[in-house]
PDB file of C-alpha atoms in Angstrom:
ATOM      1  CA  MET A   6      13.599  79.960  -5.363  1.00  0.00           C
ATOM      2  CA  ASP A   7      16.074  77.140  -5.920  1.00  0.00           C
ATOM      3  CA  SER A   8      17.646  76.505  -9.338  1.00  0.00           C
ATOM      4  CA  THR A   9      15.548  73.373  -9.962  1.00  0.00           C
ATOM      5  CA  SER A  10      12.348  75.382  -9.487  1.00  0.00           C
ATOM      6  CA  GLN A  11      13.719  78.177 -11.677  1.00  0.00           C
ATOM      7  CA  GLN A  12      14.505  75.639 -14.380  1.00  0.00           C
ATOM      8  CA  SER A  13      11.019  74.133 -14.214  1.00  0.00           C
ATOM      9  CA  LEU A  14       9.450  77.619 -14.337  1.00  0.00           C
ATOM     10  CA  ALA A  15      11.462  78.489 -17.447  1.00  0.00           C
ATOM     11  CA  HIS A  16      10.533  75.159 -19.029  1.00  0.00           C
ATOM     12  CA  LEU A  17       6.842  75.691 -18.263  1.00  0.00           C
ATOM     13  CA  ILE A  18       6.804  79.114 -19.930  1.00  0.00           C
ATOM     14  CA  ARG A  19       8.884  78.037 -22.937  1.00  0.00           C
ATOM     15  CA  GLU A  20       6.888  74.869 -23.618  1.00  0.00           C
ATOM     16  CA  SER A  21       3.379  76.241 -23.089  1.00  0.00           C
ATOM     17  CA  ARG A  22       1.817  77.745 -26.184  1.00  0.00           C
ATOM     18  CA  ILE A  23      -1.463  78.768 -24.589  1.00  0.00           C
ATOM     19  CA  ALA A  24      -2.576  80.524 -21.441  1.00  0.00           C
ATOM     20  CA  ALA A  25      -5.773  81.621 -19.783  1.00  0.00           C
ATOM     21  CA  LEU A  26      -5.974  85.408 -19.966  1.00  0.00           C
ATOM     22  CA  GLY A  27      -7.952  87.013 -17.165  1.00  0.00           C
ATOM     23  CA  THR A  28      -9.512  90.424 -17.716  1.00  0.00           C
ATOM     24  CA  ILE A  29     -12.322  92.431 -16.155  1.00  0.00           C
ATOM     25  CA  HIS A  30     -15.447  92.664 -18.309  1.00  0.00           C
ATOM     26  CA  ASP A  31     -18.155  95.057 -17.130  1.00  0.00           C
ATOM     27  CA  GLY A  32     -16.982  94.584 -13.548  1.00  0.00           C
ATOM     28  CA  SER A  33     -16.869  90.789 -13.679  1.00  0.00           C
ATOM     29  CA  PRO A  34     -14.007  88.362 -14.329  1.00  0.00           C
ATOM     30  CA  ASN A  35     -13.547  87.139 -17.880  1.00  0.00           C
ATOM     31  CA  LEU A  36     -11.248  84.375 -19.102  1.00  0.00           C
ATOM     32  CA  ALA A  37     -10.061  83.706 -22.623  1.00  0.00           C
ATOM     33  CA  MET A  38      -7.682  81.126 -24.016  1.00  0.00           C
ATOM     34  CA  VAL A  39      -4.860  82.865 -25.857  1.00  0.00           C
ATOM     35  CA  ALA A  40      -1.701  81.878 -27.698  1.00  0.00           C
ATOM     36  CA  ILE A  41       1.356  83.397 -26.053  1.00  0.00           C
ATOM     37  CA  ALA A  42       4.828  84.361 -27.172  1.00  0.00           C
ATOM     38  CA  PHE A  43       7.472  85.998 -25.015  1.00  0.00           C
ATOM     39  CA  GLU A  44      10.748  87.855 -24.876  1.00  0.00           C
ATOM     40  CA  SER A  45      13.715  85.542 -24.335  1.00  0.00           C
ATOM     41  CA  ASP A  46      14.215  87.068 -20.872  1.00  0.00           C
ATOM     42  CA  PHE A  47      10.474  86.781 -20.017  1.00  0.00           C
ATOM     43  CA  SER A  48      10.310  90.559 -19.490  1.00  0.00           C
ATOM     44  CA  ALA A  49       7.218  90.692 -21.701  1.00  0.00           C
ATOM     45  CA  LEU A  50       4.643  88.247 -23.024  1.00  0.00           C
ATOM     46  CA  TYR A  51       2.682  88.818 -26.216  1.00  0.00           C
ATOM     47  CA  VAL A  52      -0.878  88.057 -27.226  1.00  0.00           C
ATOM     48  CA  TYR A  53      -2.149  88.672 -30.758  1.00  0.00           C
ATOM     49  CA  ALA A  54      -5.856  89.324 -30.386  1.00  0.00           C
ATOM     50  CA  SER A  55      -8.771  90.456 -32.497  1.00  0.00           C
ATOM     51  CA  ARG A  56     -10.363  93.749 -31.521  1.00  0.00           C
ATOM     52  CA  LEU A  57     -13.667  91.867 -31.778  1.00  0.00           C
ATOM     53  CA  GLY A  58     -12.788  89.733 -28.741  1.00  0.00           C
ATOM     54  CA  LYS A  59     -14.104  90.635 -25.302  1.00  0.00           C
ATOM     55  CA  HIS A  60     -10.626  90.359 -23.857  1.00  0.00           C
ATOM     56  CA  ALA A  61      -9.266  93.019 -26.258  1.00  0.00           C
ATOM     57  CA  THR A  62     -12.062  95.420 -25.333  1.00  0.00           C
ATOM     58  CA  ASP A  63     -11.471  94.642 -21.671  1.00  0.00           C
ATOM     59  CA  MET A  64      -7.722  95.355 -21.898  1.00  0.00           C
ATOM     60  CA  LYS A  65      -8.414  98.726 -23.516  1.00  0.00           C
ATOM     61  CA  LYS A  66     -10.699  99.683 -20.619  1.00  0.00           C
ATOM     62  CA  ASN A  67      -8.566  98.184 -17.864  1.00  0.00           C
ATOM     63  CA  PRO A  68      -4.981  97.105 -18.633  1.00  0.00           C
ATOM     64  CA  HIS A  69      -4.620  95.001 -15.466  1.00  0.00           C
ATOM     65  CA  VAL A  70      -4.541  91.345 -16.560  1.00  0.00           C
ATOM     66  CA  SER A  71      -3.504  87.915 -15.378  1.00  0.00           C
ATOM     67  CA  LEU A  72      -2.105  85.035 -17.383  1.00  0.00           C
ATOM     68  CA  LEU A  73      -2.341  81.480 -16.098  1.00  0.00           C
ATOM     69  CA  ILE A  74       0.050  78.997 -17.682  1.00  0.00           C
ATOM     70  CA  THR A  75      -0.329  75.374 -16.612  1.00  0.00           C
ATOM     71  CA  GLU A  76       1.456  72.122 -17.117  1.00  0.00           C
ATOM     72  CA  THR A  77      -0.494  69.775 -19.376  1.00  0.00           C
ATOM     73  CA  ASP A  78      -2.773  67.414 -17.470  1.00  0.00           C
ATOM     74  CA  ASP A  79      -1.146  63.993 -17.581  1.00  0.00           C
ATOM     75  CA  GLN A  80      -3.978  62.223 -15.715  1.00  0.00           C
ATOM     76  CA  ARG A  81      -1.940  61.916 -12.503  1.00  0.00           C
ATOM     77  CA  ALA A  82      -3.873  60.995  -9.372  1.00  0.00           C
ATOM     78  CA  ASP A  83      -3.633  64.507  -7.910  1.00  0.00           C
ATOM     79  CA  PRO A  84      -3.923  67.228 -10.555  1.00  0.00           C
ATOM     80  CA  GLN A  85      -3.171  69.841  -7.864  1.00  0.00           C
ATOM     81  CA  THR A  86       0.472  68.800  -8.183  1.00  0.00           C
ATOM     82  CA  LEU A  87       0.656  70.085 -11.775  1.00  0.00           C
ATOM     83  CA  ALA A  88       3.002  73.039 -12.171  1.00  0.00           C
ATOM     84  CA  ARG A  89       1.419  76.403 -12.933  1.00  0.00           C
ATOM     85  CA  VAL A  90       2.280  80.062 -12.922  1.00  0.00           C
ATOM     86  CA  ALA A  91      -0.085  83.014 -12.610  1.00  0.00           C
ATOM     87  CA  ILE A  92       1.439  86.234 -13.908  1.00  0.00           C
ATOM     88  CA  ASP A  93      -0.227  89.550 -13.118  1.00  0.00           C
ATOM     89  CA  GLY A  94       0.703  92.452 -15.315  1.00  0.00           C
ATOM     90  CA  MET A  95      -0.197  95.432 -17.423  1.00  0.00           C
ATOM     91  CA  ALA A  96      -1.286  95.092 -21.038  1.00  0.00           C
ATOM     92  CA  GLU A  97      -0.682  97.654 -23.728  1.00  0.00           C
ATOM     93  CA  ILE A  98      -1.183  97.643 -27.476  1.00  0.00           C
ATOM     94  CA  LEU A  99       2.009  97.463 -29.480  1.00  0.00           C
ATOM     95  CA  PRO A 100       1.350  99.900 -32.344  1.00  0.00           C
ATOM     96  CA  ARG A 101       2.167  98.642 -35.842  1.00  0.00           C
ATOM     97  CA  ASN A 102       4.369 101.670 -36.438  1.00  0.00           C
ATOM     98  CA  GLU A 103       6.474 101.082 -33.317  1.00  0.00           C
ATOM     99  CA  SER A 104      10.066 100.061 -33.990  1.00  0.00           C
ATOM    100  CA  ASP A 105       9.684  96.787 -32.039  1.00  0.00           C
ATOM    101  CA  TYR A 106       6.600  95.637 -33.967  1.00  0.00           C
ATOM    102  CA  LEU A 107       8.434  93.671 -36.692  1.00  0.00           C
ATOM    103  CA  ARG A 108      10.748  92.033 -34.154  1.00  0.00           C
ATOM    104  CA  VAL A 109       7.777  90.933 -32.021  1.00  0.00           C
ATOM    105  CA  ARG A 110       5.966  89.714 -35.149  1.00  0.00           C
ATOM    106  CA  THR A 111       9.007  87.540 -35.932  1.00  0.00           C
ATOM    107  CA  ILE A 112       9.034  86.148 -32.374  1.00  0.00           C
ATOM    108  CA  TYR A 113       5.334  85.338 -32.678  1.00  0.00           C
ATOM    109  CA  LEU A 114       5.576  83.748 -36.135  1.00  0.00           C
ATOM    110  CA  ASN A 115       8.578  81.641 -35.096  1.00  0.00           C
ATOM    111  CA  ARG A 116       6.324  80.194 -32.406  1.00  0.00           C
ATOM    112  CA  PHE A 117       3.105  80.136 -34.477  1.00  0.00           C
ATOM    113  CA  PRO A 118       3.952  80.024 -38.205  1.00  0.00           C
ATOM    114  CA  GLU A 119       0.333  79.212 -39.085  1.00  0.00           C
ATOM    115  CA  ALA A 120      -0.679  82.628 -37.721  1.00  0.00           C
ATOM    116  CA  GLU A 121       0.823  84.377 -40.779  1.00  0.00           C
ATOM    117  CA  GLN A 122      -2.641  84.657 -42.322  1.00  0.00           C
ATOM    118  CA  LEU A 123      -3.899  86.691 -39.341  1.00  0.00           C
ATOM    119  CA  PHE A 124      -1.541  89.527 -40.222  1.00  0.00           C
ATOM    120  CA  SER A 125      -3.544  90.260 -43.357  1.00  0.00           C
ATOM    121  CA  LEU A 126      -6.595  90.980 -41.217  1.00  0.00           C
ATOM    122  CA  GLY A 127      -6.935  94.532 -40.020  1.00  0.00           C
ATOM    123  CA  ASP A 128      -8.626  93.892 -36.694  1.00  0.00           C
ATOM    124  CA  PHE A 129      -5.771  92.171 -34.803  1.00  0.00           C
ATOM    125  CA  ASP A 130      -3.333  93.844 -32.436  1.00  0.00           C
ATOM    126  CA  PHE A 131      -0.341  92.729 -30.459  1.00  0.00           C
ATOM    127  CA  TRP A 132      -0.796  93.163 -26.744  1.00  0.00           C
ATOM    128  CA  LYS A 133       2.391  93.443 -24.737  1.00  0.00           C
ATOM    129  CA  ILE A 134       1.977  92.208 -21.189  1.00  0.00           C
ATOM    130  CA  ARG A 135       4.602  93.366 -18.747  1.00  0.00           C
ATOM    131  CA  PRO A 136       4.754  91.122 -15.683  1.00  0.00           C
ATOM    132  CA  ALA A 137       4.376  92.860 -12.331  1.00  0.00           C
ATOM    133  CA  ALA A 138       3.942  89.986  -9.864  1.00  0.00           C
ATOM    134  CA  GLY A 139       2.643  86.462  -9.662  1.00  0.00           C
ATOM    135  CA  ARG A 140       2.711  83.046  -8.085  1.00  0.00           C
ATOM    136  CA  TYR A 141       4.518  79.947  -9.277  1.00  0.00           C
ATOM    137  CA  VAL A 142       3.417  76.558  -7.957  1.00  0.00           C
ATOM    138  CA  ALA A 143       6.016  73.933  -8.823  1.00  0.00           C
ATOM    139  CA  GLY A 144       4.074  71.121  -7.165  1.00  0.00           C
ATOM    140  CA  PHE A 145       2.794  70.132  -3.756  1.00  0.00           C
ATOM    141  CA  GLY A 146       4.381  72.300  -1.053  1.00  0.00           C
ATOM    142  CA  ARG A 147       6.543  74.200  -3.567  1.00  0.00           C
ATOM    143  CA  ALA A 148       5.006  77.613  -4.176  1.00  0.00           C
ATOM    144  CA  PHE A 149       6.789  80.898  -4.773  1.00  0.00           C
ATOM    145  CA  ASN A 150       5.776  84.533  -5.107  1.00  0.00           C
ATOM    146  CA  ILE A 151       7.385  85.971  -8.196  1.00  0.00           C
ATOM    147  CA  VAL A 152       8.326  89.433  -9.449  1.00  0.00           C
ATOM    148  CA  PRO A 153       9.718  90.469 -12.839  1.00  0.00           C
ATOM    149  CA  GLU A 154      13.274  89.814 -11.675  1.00  0.00           C
ATOM    150  CA  THR A 155      12.303  86.221 -10.794  1.00  0.00           C
ATOM    151  CA  LEU A 156      11.205  85.643 -14.385  1.00  0.00           C
ATOM    152  CA  ILE A 157      14.320  87.270 -15.817  1.00  0.00           C
ATOM    153  CA  GLN A 158      16.537  85.138 -13.590  1.00  0.00           C
ATOM    154  CA  ALA A 159      14.641  81.950 -14.518  1.00  0.00           C
ATOM    155  CA  SER A 160      14.936  82.797 -18.225  1.00  0.00           C
ATOM    156  CA  SER A 161      18.715  82.553 -18.030  1.00  0.00           C
ATOM    157  CA  ILE A 162      18.510  78.883 -16.988  1.00  0.00           C
ATOM    158  CA  GLN A 163      18.403  76.463 -19.894  1.00  0.00           C
ATOM    159  CA  ALA A 164      16.731  73.071 -19.642  1.00  0.00           C
TER     160      ALA A 164
END
């Protein structure tokens, strides 16, 4: 992947606050819109989800997930040229008593300060998603398979 594509991938992840989270629910695909935060090196992405949500139940049963992050639709003639990245990975609950919990909470609240009120509710958990593979489409004719190292390398490029 060339440096321009790496830069646009990093920009897409940093600027997108939401993603479609794909899980398996009773053997069928399930999608949910989720707010996302991430490690600065993109080695992990975080979702703060209610245990009441289907996607949380799904991740407990089957930790294989996909996240789809897309460029905002700008009404261009061909929406297929919008940049997007699909990241496949493994989800795991980040226990509240784990040493990283407060650091991740800070990352999340820096991105979503209005979410502070959710932390007083007892039914929300952080889900840590570790990327395993994926596909980045930078536009027409510019598509790349990605692995965790691709994301880490892209994270080092500043816009």
